[in-house]
Amino acid sequence: MCMPKKVFLIANMAMIYSTGRTVKIPSKLLYLTHKTIVLFISLYIIGYGIFWSKGYQTTCPIESVVVTKVKGVLKTTFSNKELGVPNPELYRRVWDASDIAIPSQGEESGGFFILTNLVITANQTRGICPESRKVGGALCKSDKECTAGQSLALGNGFMTGKCVPTESSSKIKTCEVEAWCPVEEDKDNKPLNGQKALLEGTKDFTVLVKNSIEFPAFGSYYKRRNIMEGAKALYLQNCLYNPKTDPYCPTFRLGDIVTGAKESYTNVALTGAVFALRIKWLCDFDFGKPISTCRPTYSFTRLDNPQAEVSPGFNFLSTTYHEENRRTLTRSYGLKFLIDVEGEGRKFDSVKLILAIGASVGLFSLASTICDFILGILCTLKTRFDWEFLSGYTTEMKYNLNYVKAQFSIGDNKSSEIELDEVEVLKRK
């Protein structure tokens, strides 16, 4: 069966192979330009693409778990006058790590909270009492302003419909509420007149940070923790982290963490703050380096905005129930510490090296492209100016240099034809 003519022509056109013709131009300018560009591209590929950016290595992110343990004890002995708060005896006592660290065993992420200041509203019972004057909409002059059965947006209970004097002043009236009484009257009524944190001594408490990591893509051998090999129990009990003298000790003084974040413990302990303790693992396992060469670095930073004018710091409410109908409300101020672990491991990988080189080889075509562009400019200048250094360039160099046409017949026609442009490329006397 004969192939239709149109089908034959389409197939014939599809089976054409084209190639370029090399043109040699004796030009020192183009030669030096081309070789210089090739040199810079080679330096870029080798220096940056392979060595600087580690293009010859494969990477593995870490998997991590953190456990913390806070240690310390302090005693508050301020007088009633110095404290200046109701029930001052509640503020004078011995405080240990179980009182200060919340929760005492740390959070799942390894973070923990350190109590530095507090306001205690003692012996609350369910009943009826005036709403706090600090609550928006609580101030009133008559019963009409207090709708029975409703609660205020930030209130402590449900209004009874009465407007009554506050416990602190008979001249100031607020809506009466059904709530835990007495309500927290003034959260800003901190001990020591708000000039100093009650538990500022927590700056000398310490926290042991135990961080275990692994590089799962590299195998089960690549596991370790931030406690160095050979460390004894006595060392952990007595060492303190110091970036210069003991950079691998996992025990940190809280005051040093805050100072490392460029903050004052005295200032942040008053209203609270949020800090991050960052552990970074950047490990290189080339040339058979053991896992013991992989060591962490530590840094500290404050996360909340120290310039915030509205709701600054960090605080929360908690309650301690004594029996069914009596409790103590505590507003706790303190320092929230978050543990942030990041890092990766690196190893030589021949496949990554080949891919890095292959991805960069295409850059060498820039050298020819730039030289062709320069050649076009020189040939154009030759037609306009009779400068001596342009004598070796002709207009034929600019146009139709690489045209090659190859046509191969298929089927019964066994003849073949190759047509090449006849261009005199070099004209030198």
CSV table of C-alpha atoms in Angstrom, one decimal:
chain,number,residue,atom,x,y,z
A,1,MET,CA,0.0,0.0,0.0
A,2,CYS,CA,1.4,3.4,-1.0
A,3,MET,CA,1.8,6.0,1.6
A,4,PRO,CA,-0.3,9.2,0.7
A,5,LYS,CA,1.7,12.1,-0.6
A,6,LYS,CA,0.8,14.5,2.3
A,7,VAL,CA,1.6,11.9,4.9
A,8,PHE,CA,5.0,11.3,3.2
A,9,LEU,CA,5.8,15.0,3.1
A,10,ILE,CA,4.9,15.5,6.8
A,11,ALA,CA,7.0,12.5,7.8
A,12,ASN,CA,9.8,13.8,5.6
A,13,MET,CA,9.7,17.3,7.2
A,14,ALA,CA,9.7,15.8,10.7
A,15,MET,CA,12.8,13.8,10.0
A,16,ILE,CA,15.2,16.7,9.5
A,17,TYR,CA,18.3,17.1,11.6
A,18,SER,CA,19.9,20.5,11.8
A,19,THR,CA,23.3,21.4,13.0
A,20,GLY,CA,25.4,24.6,13.3
A,21,ARG,CA,28.7,25.4,11.7
A,22,THR,CA,31.6,26.6,13.8
A,23,VAL,CA,33.1,29.9,12.8
A,24,LYS,CA,36.7,30.7,13.8
A,25,ILE,CA,37.4,34.4,14.3
A,26,PRO,CA,41.0,35.5,15.0
A,27,SER,CA,40.1,38.2,17.6
A,28,LYS,CA,42.1,38.7,20.8
A,29,LEU,CA,39.2,40.8,22.2
A,30,LEU,CA,36.6,38.1,21.8
A,31,TYR,CA,39.0,35.3,22.9
A,32,LEU,CA,39.9,37.1,26.1
A,33,THR,CA,36.3,38.0,26.8
A,34,HIS,CA,35.1,34.4,26.2
A,35,LYS,CA,37.8,32.9,28.4
A,36,THR,CA,37.4,35.5,31.2
A,37,ILE,CA,33.6,34.8,31.3
A,38,VAL,CA,34.2,31.0,31.3
A,39,LEU,CA,36.8,31.5,34.2
A,40,PHE,CA,34.3,33.5,36.3
A,41,ILE,CA,31.5,31.0,35.7
A,42,SER,CA,33.8,28.1,36.7
A,43,LEU,CA,34.8,29.9,39.9
A,44,TYR,CA,31.2,30.6,40.7
A,45,ILE,CA,30.2,26.9,40.1
A,46,ILE,CA,33.1,25.5,42.1
A,47,GLY,CA,33.4,28.2,44.8
A,48,TYR,CA,29.7,29.0,45.5
A,49,GLY,CA,27.6,26.3,43.9
A,50,ILE,CA,29.6,23.4,45.3
A,51,PHE,CA,31.7,24.5,48.3
A,52,TRP,CA,30.0,27.6,49.8
A,53,SER,CA,26.4,26.4,49.4
A,54,LYS,CA,27.4,22.8,50.1
A,55,GLY,CA,26.1,21.5,46.8
A,56,TYR,CA,27.9,18.3,47.2
A,57,GLN,CA,26.1,17.3,50.5
A,58,THR,CA,22.7,15.9,51.2
A,59,THR,CA,20.8,17.3,54.3
A,60,CYS,CA,18.7,15.8,57.0
A,61,PRO,CA,16.5,17.8,59.4
A,62,ILE,CA,16.6,16.9,63.0
A,63,GLU,CA,13.9,15.3,65.2
A,64,SER,CA,14.0,16.6,68.7
A,65,VAL,CA,12.5,16.3,72.2
A,66,VAL,CA,13.2,18.6,75.2
A,67,VAL,CA,12.8,18.1,78.9
A,68,THR,CA,13.4,20.8,81.5
A,69,LYS,CA,13.9,20.8,85.3
A,70,VAL,CA,13.9,24.0,87.4
A,71,LYS,CA,15.8,24.2,90.7
A,72,GLY,CA,16.0,26.9,93.3
A,73,VAL,CA,14.6,28.3,96.6
A,74,LEU,CA,14.0,31.8,98.0
A,75,LYS,CA,12.3,33.4,101.0
A,76,THR,CA,10.3,36.6,101.1
A,77,THR,CA,10.5,38.6,104.4
A,78,PHE,CA,9.0,42.0,103.5
A,79,SER,CA,7.1,43.9,106.2
A,80,ASN,CA,3.4,44.7,106.0
A,81,LYS,CA,4.2,48.3,105.2
A,82,GLU,CA,6.5,47.3,102.4
A,83,LEU,CA,4.0,44.9,100.9
A,84,GLY,CA,1.1,47.3,101.1
A,85,VAL,CA,-1.5,44.7,100.1
A,86,PRO,CA,-4.4,42.9,101.9
A,87,ASN,CA,-3.5,39.7,103.6
A,88,PRO,CA,0.3,40.4,103.6
A,89,GLU,CA,1.0,37.2,105.5
A,90,LEU,CA,0.2,35.2,102.3
A,91,TYR,CA,3.2,36.9,100.6
A,92,ARG,CA,5.8,36.1,103.3
A,93,ARG,CA,7.0,32.5,103.0
A,94,VAL,CA,9.5,30.1,101.5
A,95,TRP,CA,9.2,29.5,97.8
A,96,ASP,CA,10.7,26.5,96.1
A,97,ALA,CA,10.8,25.3,92.5
A,98,SER,CA,7.4,23.6,92.8
A,99,ASP,CA,5.9,27.0,93.7
A,100,ILE,CA,7.8,29.0,91.1
A,101,ALA,CA,7.9,26.7,88.0
A,102,ILE,CA,4.5,26.2,86.4
A,103,PRO,CA,4.0,23.3,85.5
A,104,SER,CA,6.8,21.9,87.7
A,105,GLN,CA,7.7,19.2,85.2
A,106,GLY,CA,7.7,21.6,82.2
A,107,GLU,CA,5.4,21.6,79.1
A,108,GLU,CA,5.4,19.0,76.4
A,109,SER,CA,7.5,21.3,74.1
A,110,GLY,CA,10.0,21.8,76.9
A,111,GLY,CA,8.8,25.3,77.7
A,112,PHE,CA,8.1,26.5,81.3
A,113,PHE,CA,6.8,29.5,83.3
A,114,ILE,CA,8.6,31.2,86.1
A,115,LEU,CA,6.5,33.1,88.7
A,116,THR,CA,8.0,36.5,89.5
A,117,ASN,CA,5.1,38.5,90.9
A,118,LEU,CA,1.5,37.9,92.0
A,119,VAL,CA,-1.7,39.5,93.3
A,120,ILE,CA,-3.7,37.3,95.8
A,121,THR,CA,-7.5,37.6,96.3
A,122,ALA,CA,-8.0,35.4,99.4
A,123,ASN,CA,-11.0,33.6,100.7
A,124,GLN,CA,-13.5,34.1,97.9
A,125,THR,CA,-16.9,32.6,98.5
A,126,ARG,CA,-20.0,32.3,96.3
A,127,GLY,CA,-22.3,35.3,97.1
A,128,ILE,CA,-23.3,38.8,96.3
A,129,CYS,CA,-20.9,41.8,96.2
A,130,PRO,CA,-20.1,45.0,94.3
A,131,GLU,CA,-18.5,44.6,90.9
A,132,SER,CA,-14.9,45.9,90.5
A,133,ARG,CA,-14.8,49.5,89.5
A,134,LYS,CA,-12.1,48.6,86.9
A,135,VAL,CA,-14.7,46.7,84.9
A,136,GLY,CA,-16.1,48.7,82.0
A,137,GLY,CA,-19.7,49.6,82.6
A,138,ALA,CA,-19.7,48.7,86.2
A,139,LEU,CA,-19.8,52.2,87.6
A,140,CYS,CA,-23.4,53.4,88.3
A,141,LYS,CA,-25.5,56.0,90.1
A,142,SER,CA,-28.8,54.3,90.3
A,143,ASP,CA,-30.4,50.8,90.0
A,144,LYS,CA,-31.7,51.6,86.5
A,145,GLU,CA,-28.2,51.3,85.1
A,146,CYS,CA,-27.8,47.7,86.3
A,147,THR,CA,-29.9,45.2,84.4
A,148,ALA,CA,-30.7,42.1,86.5
A,149,GLY,CA,-29.5,38.8,85.1
A,150,GLN,CA,-27.0,40.3,82.7
A,151,SER,CA,-23.2,40.2,82.8
A,152,LEU,CA,-20.7,42.8,81.7
A,153,ALA,CA,-18.3,42.0,78.9
A,154,LEU,CA,-15.3,41.7,81.3
A,155,GLY,CA,-17.3,41.3,84.5
A,156,ASN,CA,-16.9,38.8,87.3
A,157,GLY,CA,-20.6,37.7,87.6
A,158,PHE,CA,-24.2,38.5,86.9
A,159,MET,CA,-25.9,41.7,87.9
A,160,THR,CA,-28.6,41.6,90.6
A,161,GLY,CA,-30.1,44.9,89.4
A,162,LYS,CA,-28.8,47.0,92.4
A,163,CYS,CA,-26.3,49.8,92.4
A,164,VAL,CA,-24.3,49.6,95.7
A,165,PRO,CA,-21.2,51.3,97.2
A,166,THR,CA,-17.8,49.6,96.7
A,167,GLU,CA,-16.0,48.1,99.6
A,168,SER,CA,-13.1,50.6,99.2
A,169,SER,CA,-15.2,53.8,99.1
A,170,SER,CA,-18.8,54.6,100.0
A,171,LYS,CA,-18.7,57.5,97.5
A,172,ILE,CA,-18.1,55.2,94.5
A,173,LYS,CA,-20.9,52.9,93.4
A,174,THR,CA,-20.9,49.8,91.1
A,175,CYS,CA,-23.5,47.3,90.0
A,176,GLU,CA,-23.9,44.5,92.5
A,177,VAL,CA,-23.1,41.0,91.1
A,178,GLU,CA,-23.6,37.4,92.0
A,179,ALA,CA,-20.1,36.0,91.8
A,180,TRP,CA,-17.1,34.7,93.7
A,181,CYS,CA,-16.8,37.5,96.4
A,182,PRO,CA,-14.9,39.6,97.0
A,183,VAL,CA,-14.1,40.1,93.3
A,184,GLU,CA,-10.5,40.9,92.2
A,185,GLU,CA,-10.7,44.6,92.9
A,186,ASP,CA,-7.5,45.9,91.2
A,187,LYS,CA,-5.1,43.7,89.4
A,188,ASP,CA,-2.6,46.5,89.3
A,189,ASN,CA,-2.5,46.5,93.1
A,190,LYS,CA,0.8,44.6,93.2
A,191,PRO,CA,2.8,44.0,96.3
A,192,LEU,CA,5.7,46.4,97.1
A,193,ASN,CA,3.6,49.2,95.6
A,194,GLY,CA,4.4,47.9,92.1
A,195,GLN,CA,7.9,49.2,92.3
A,196,LYS,CA,9.6,45.8,92.4
A,197,ALA,CA,8.7,42.2,91.7
A,198,LEU,CA,8.0,40.1,94.8
A,199,LEU,CA,10.0,37.2,93.5
A,200,GLU,CA,12.8,39.0,91.8
A,201,GLY,CA,15.2,36.5,93.5
A,202,THR,CA,14.1,33.9,91.0
A,203,LYS,CA,16.9,35.3,88.7
A,204,ASP,CA,19.2,32.9,90.6
A,205,PHE,CA,17.1,29.8,89.9
A,206,THR,CA,18.5,27.4,87.4
A,207,VAL,CA,17.0,25.3,84.7
A,208,LEU,CA,18.5,22.0,83.3
A,209,VAL,CA,17.6,21.7,79.6
A,210,LYS,CA,17.9,18.1,78.3
A,211,ASN,CA,17.6,18.0,74.5
A,212,SER,CA,17.8,14.7,72.6
A,213,ILE,CA,18.0,14.7,68.8
A,214,GLU,CA,18.5,12.3,65.9
A,215,PHE,CA,19.0,12.5,62.1
A,216,PRO,CA,16.6,9.7,60.9
A,217,ALA,CA,17.6,9.8,57.3
A,218,PHE,CA,21.2,9.0,58.2
A,219,GLY,CA,20.5,5.9,60.3
A,220,SER,CA,20.1,4.9,63.9
A,221,TYR,CA,23.7,5.7,64.7
A,222,TYR,CA,23.2,9.4,64.4
A,223,LYS,CA,21.6,10.2,67.7
A,224,ARG,CA,22.8,12.3,70.6
A,225,ARG,CA,21.8,14.8,73.3
A,226,ASN,CA,23.1,18.1,74.5
A,227,ILE,CA,24.8,16.6,77.6
A,228,MET,CA,28.4,15.9,76.4
A,229,GLU,CA,29.9,12.4,76.5
A,230,GLY,CA,31.7,11.7,79.7
A,231,ALA,CA,29.8,14.3,81.7
A,232,LYS,CA,29.4,13.2,85.4
A,233,ALA,CA,26.5,13.9,87.8
A,234,LEU,CA,28.8,16.2,89.8
A,235,TYR,CA,29.5,18.3,86.7
A,236,LEU,CA,25.8,18.8,85.9
A,237,GLN,CA,25.2,19.8,89.5
A,238,ASN,CA,27.8,22.5,89.5
A,239,CYS,CA,28.2,23.8,86.0
A,240,LEU,CA,26.5,26.9,84.6
A,241,TYR,CA,26.3,27.8,81.0
A,242,ASN,CA,28.7,30.5,79.9
A,243,PRO,CA,29.2,31.3,76.2
A,244,LYS,CA,33.0,31.7,76.7
A,245,THR,CA,34.1,29.4,79.6
A,246,ASP,CA,31.5,26.6,79.4
A,247,PRO,CA,29.4,26.8,76.2
A,248,TYR,CA,28.1,23.2,76.4
A,249,CYS,CA,26.8,23.1,79.9
A,250,PRO,CA,23.0,22.5,79.7
A,251,THR,CA,22.2,24.2,83.0
A,252,PHE,CA,21.2,27.9,82.7
A,253,ARG,CA,20.7,30.6,85.3
A,254,LEU,CA,17.5,32.4,84.6
A,255,GLY,CA,19.0,35.8,85.1
A,256,ASP,CA,21.7,34.9,82.5
A,257,ILE,CA,19.0,34.0,79.9
A,258,VAL,CA,17.3,37.3,80.4
A,259,THR,CA,20.6,39.2,80.3
A,260,GLY,CA,21.6,37.2,77.1
A,261,ALA,CA,18.4,38.6,75.5
A,262,LYS,CA,19.6,42.1,76.4
A,263,GLU,CA,16.8,42.7,79.0
A,264,SER,CA,16.8,43.6,82.7
A,265,TYR,CA,15.5,41.0,85.0
A,266,THR,CA,14.3,43.7,87.4
A,267,ASN,CA,12.1,45.2,84.7
A,268,VAL,CA,10.6,42.1,83.1
A,269,ALA,CA,9.9,40.4,86.4
A,270,LEU,CA,7.5,43.1,87.4
A,271,THR,CA,4.8,42.5,84.7
A,272,GLY,CA,6.2,39.4,82.9
A,273,ALA,CA,7.6,38.7,79.5
A,274,VAL,CA,8.1,35.9,76.9
A,275,PHE,CA,11.6,34.6,76.0
A,276,ALA,CA,12.9,32.0,73.7
A,277,LEU,CA,15.9,29.7,74.4
A,278,ARG,CA,17.1,28.6,71.0
A,279,ILE,CA,19.2,25.5,70.5
A,280,LYS,CA,20.8,25.1,67.1
A,281,TRP,CA,22.5,22.0,65.7
A,282,LEU,CA,24.5,22.4,62.5
A,283,CYS,CA,26.4,19.1,62.0
A,284,ASP,CA,28.8,18.1,59.2
A,285,PHE,CA,29.5,14.3,59.0
A,286,ASP,CA,31.9,14.4,56.0
A,287,PHE,CA,35.0,12.2,56.0
A,288,GLY,CA,33.5,9.8,58.5
A,289,LYS,CA,33.1,12.4,61.3
A,290,PRO,CA,31.5,10.7,64.4
A,291,ILE,CA,28.3,12.0,66.0
A,292,SER,CA,30.3,13.2,69.0
A,293,THR,CA,31.6,16.1,66.8
A,294,CYS,CA,28.0,17.4,66.5
A,295,ARG,CA,27.5,20.0,69.2
A,296,PRO,CA,24.8,22.6,69.9
A,297,THR,CA,24.9,26.4,70.2
A,298,TYR,CA,22.6,28.4,72.4
A,299,SER,CA,21.0,31.9,72.0
A,300,PHE,CA,18.4,33.9,73.8
A,301,THR,CA,15.8,36.5,72.6
A,302,ARG,CA,12.7,38.2,73.9
A,303,LEU,CA,9.5,37.4,71.9
A,304,ASP,CA,6.9,39.8,73.1
A,305,ASN,CA,6.9,43.5,72.4
A,306,PRO,CA,8.7,45.4,75.3
A,307,GLN,CA,7.2,48.7,74.0
A,308,ALA,CA,3.6,47.6,74.2
A,309,GLU,CA,1.4,50.1,76.0
A,310,VAL,CA,-1.8,48.0,76.2
A,311,SER,CA,-1.7,44.7,78.1
A,312,PRO,CA,2.1,44.4,78.4
A,313,GLY,CA,3.9,41.5,79.8
A,314,PHE,CA,2.5,38.0,80.6
A,315,ASN,CA,0.0,37.0,83.3
A,316,PHE,CA,-2.8,34.6,84.0
A,317,LEU,CA,-5.4,33.7,86.7
A,318,SER,CA,-5.4,30.5,88.7
A,319,THR,CA,-7.5,29.3,91.7
A,320,THR,CA,-6.8,27.1,94.7
A,321,TYR,CA,-10.0,25.5,96.2
A,322,HIS,CA,-10.0,25.0,99.9
A,323,GLU,CA,-13.4,23.4,100.2
A,324,GLU,CA,-16.6,23.4,98.3
A,325,ASN,CA,-17.5,27.1,98.7
A,326,ARG,CA,-14.1,28.8,99.3
A,327,ARG,CA,-11.1,29.5,97.1
A,328,THR,CA,-8.1,31.7,96.7
A,329,LEU,CA,-7.7,33.6,93.4
A,330,THR,CA,-4.2,34.4,92.2
A,331,ARG,CA,-3.1,36.5,89.3
A,332,SER,CA,0.4,35.3,88.4
A,333,TYR,CA,3.0,37.5,86.6
A,334,GLY,CA,6.1,35.9,85.3
A,335,LEU,CA,8.5,34.9,82.5
A,336,LYS,CA,7.4,32.4,79.9
A,337,PHE,CA,10.3,30.5,78.4
A,338,LEU,CA,9.9,28.7,75.1
A,339,ILE,CA,12.5,26.1,73.9
A,340,ASP,CA,13.1,26.3,70.1
A,341,VAL,CA,15.3,23.6,68.6
A,342,GLU,CA,16.4,23.8,65.0
A,343,GLY,CA,19.2,22.3,62.9
A,344,GLU,CA,20.2,19.9,60.2
A,345,GLY,CA,22.9,17.3,59.4
A,346,ARG,CA,25.0,17.1,56.2
A,347,LYS,CA,26.9,14.3,54.5
A,348,PHE,CA,28.7,13.9,51.2
A,349,ASP,CA,26.4,12.6,48.4
A,350,SER,CA,27.8,11.9,44.9
A,351,VAL,CA,24.3,12.2,43.4
A,352,LYS,CA,23.9,15.7,44.8
A,353,LEU,CA,27.3,16.7,43.5
A,354,ILE,CA,26.5,15.5,40.0
A,355,LEU,CA,23.2,17.3,40.0
A,356,ALA,CA,24.8,20.5,41.3
A,357,ILE,CA,27.4,20.4,38.5
A,358,GLY,CA,24.8,19.5,35.8
A,359,ALA,CA,22.5,22.3,36.9
A,360,SER,CA,25.3,24.8,36.5
A,361,VAL,CA,26.8,23.7,33.2
A,362,GLY,CA,24.2,25.7,31.2
A,363,LEU,CA,25.7,28.9,32.5
A,364,PHE,CA,28.7,28.4,30.2
A,365,SER,CA,26.4,29.3,27.2
A,366,LEU,CA,26.4,32.9,28.5
A,367,ALA,CA,30.0,33.2,27.4
A,368,SER,CA,29.1,32.5,23.7
A,369,THR,CA,26.0,34.7,23.9
A,370,ILE,CA,27.9,37.7,25.2
A,371,CYS,CA,30.7,37.2,22.7
A,372,ASP,CA,28.1,37.0,19.8
A,373,PHE,CA,26.5,40.2,21.0
A,374,ILE,CA,29.9,42.0,21.1
A,375,LEU,CA,30.7,40.6,17.6
A,376,GLY,CA,27.5,42.1,16.3
A,377,ILE,CA,28.4,45.5,17.7
A,378,LEU,CA,31.9,45.4,16.2
A,379,CYS,CA,30.6,44.4,12.8
A,380,THR,CA,28.0,47.2,12.9
A,381,LEU,CA,30.8,49.7,13.8
A,382,LYS,CA,32.9,48.4,10.9
A,383,THR,CA,30.2,49.7,8.4
A,384,ARG,CA,30.2,53.2,9.9
A,385,PHE,CA,33.7,53.8,11.0
A,386,ASP,CA,37.1,53.1,9.4
A,387,TRP,CA,38.9,52.4,12.5
A,388,GLU,CA,42.1,50.2,12.3
A,389,PHE,CA,41.2,47.8,15.1
A,390,LEU,CA,38.0,46.9,13.2
A,391,SER,CA,39.8,45.9,10.0
A,392,GLY,CA,39.4,42.2,10.8
A,393,TYR,CA,35.6,42.3,11.1
A,394,THR,CA,33.2,42.0,8.2
A,395,THR,CA,29.4,42.3,7.8
A,396,GLU,CA,29.3,38.6,6.7
A,397,MET,CA,30.3,37.7,10.3
A,398,LYS,CA,27.1,39.2,11.6
A,399,TYR,CA,24.6,37.7,9.2
A,400,ASN,CA,24.0,34.1,8.2
A,401,LEU,CA,27.1,32.6,9.8
A,402,ASN,CA,25.7,29.4,11.1
A,403,TYR,CA,23.1,28.5,8.5
A,404,VAL,CA,23.2,24.8,7.7
A,405,LYS,CA,20.4,23.1,5.9
A,406,ALA,CA,20.3,19.3,5.6
A,407,GLN,CA,17.6,17.5,3.8
A,408,PHE,CA,17.3,13.8,3.6
A,409,SER,CA,14.8,12.0,1.4
A,410,ILE,CA,12.9,9.0,2.6
A,411,GLY,CA,11.2,6.2,0.8
A,412,ASP,CA,11.8,5.4,-2.8
A,413,ASN,CA,13.8,8.6,-3.4
A,414,LYS,CA,17.3,7.5,-2.4
A,415,SER,CA,19.0,10.7,-3.2
A,416,SER,CA,20.2,13.0,-0.4
A,417,GLU,CA,21.2,16.7,-0.5
A,418,ILE,CA,23.1,19.0,1.8
A,419,GLU,CA,23.2,22.7,1.1
A,420,LEU,CA,25.6,24.9,2.9
A,421,ASP,CA,25.7,28.7,2.8
A,422,GLU,CA,28.9,29.8,1.1
A,423,VAL,CA,30.0,32.7,3.3
A,424,GLU,CA,33.5,34.1,3.3
A,425,VAL,CA,34.0,34.4,7.0
A,426,LEU,CA,37.5,35.8,7.4
A,427,LYS,CA,38.8,38.5,5.3
A,428,ARG,CA,42.3,39.5,6.1
A,429,LYS,CA,44.9,40.9,3.9
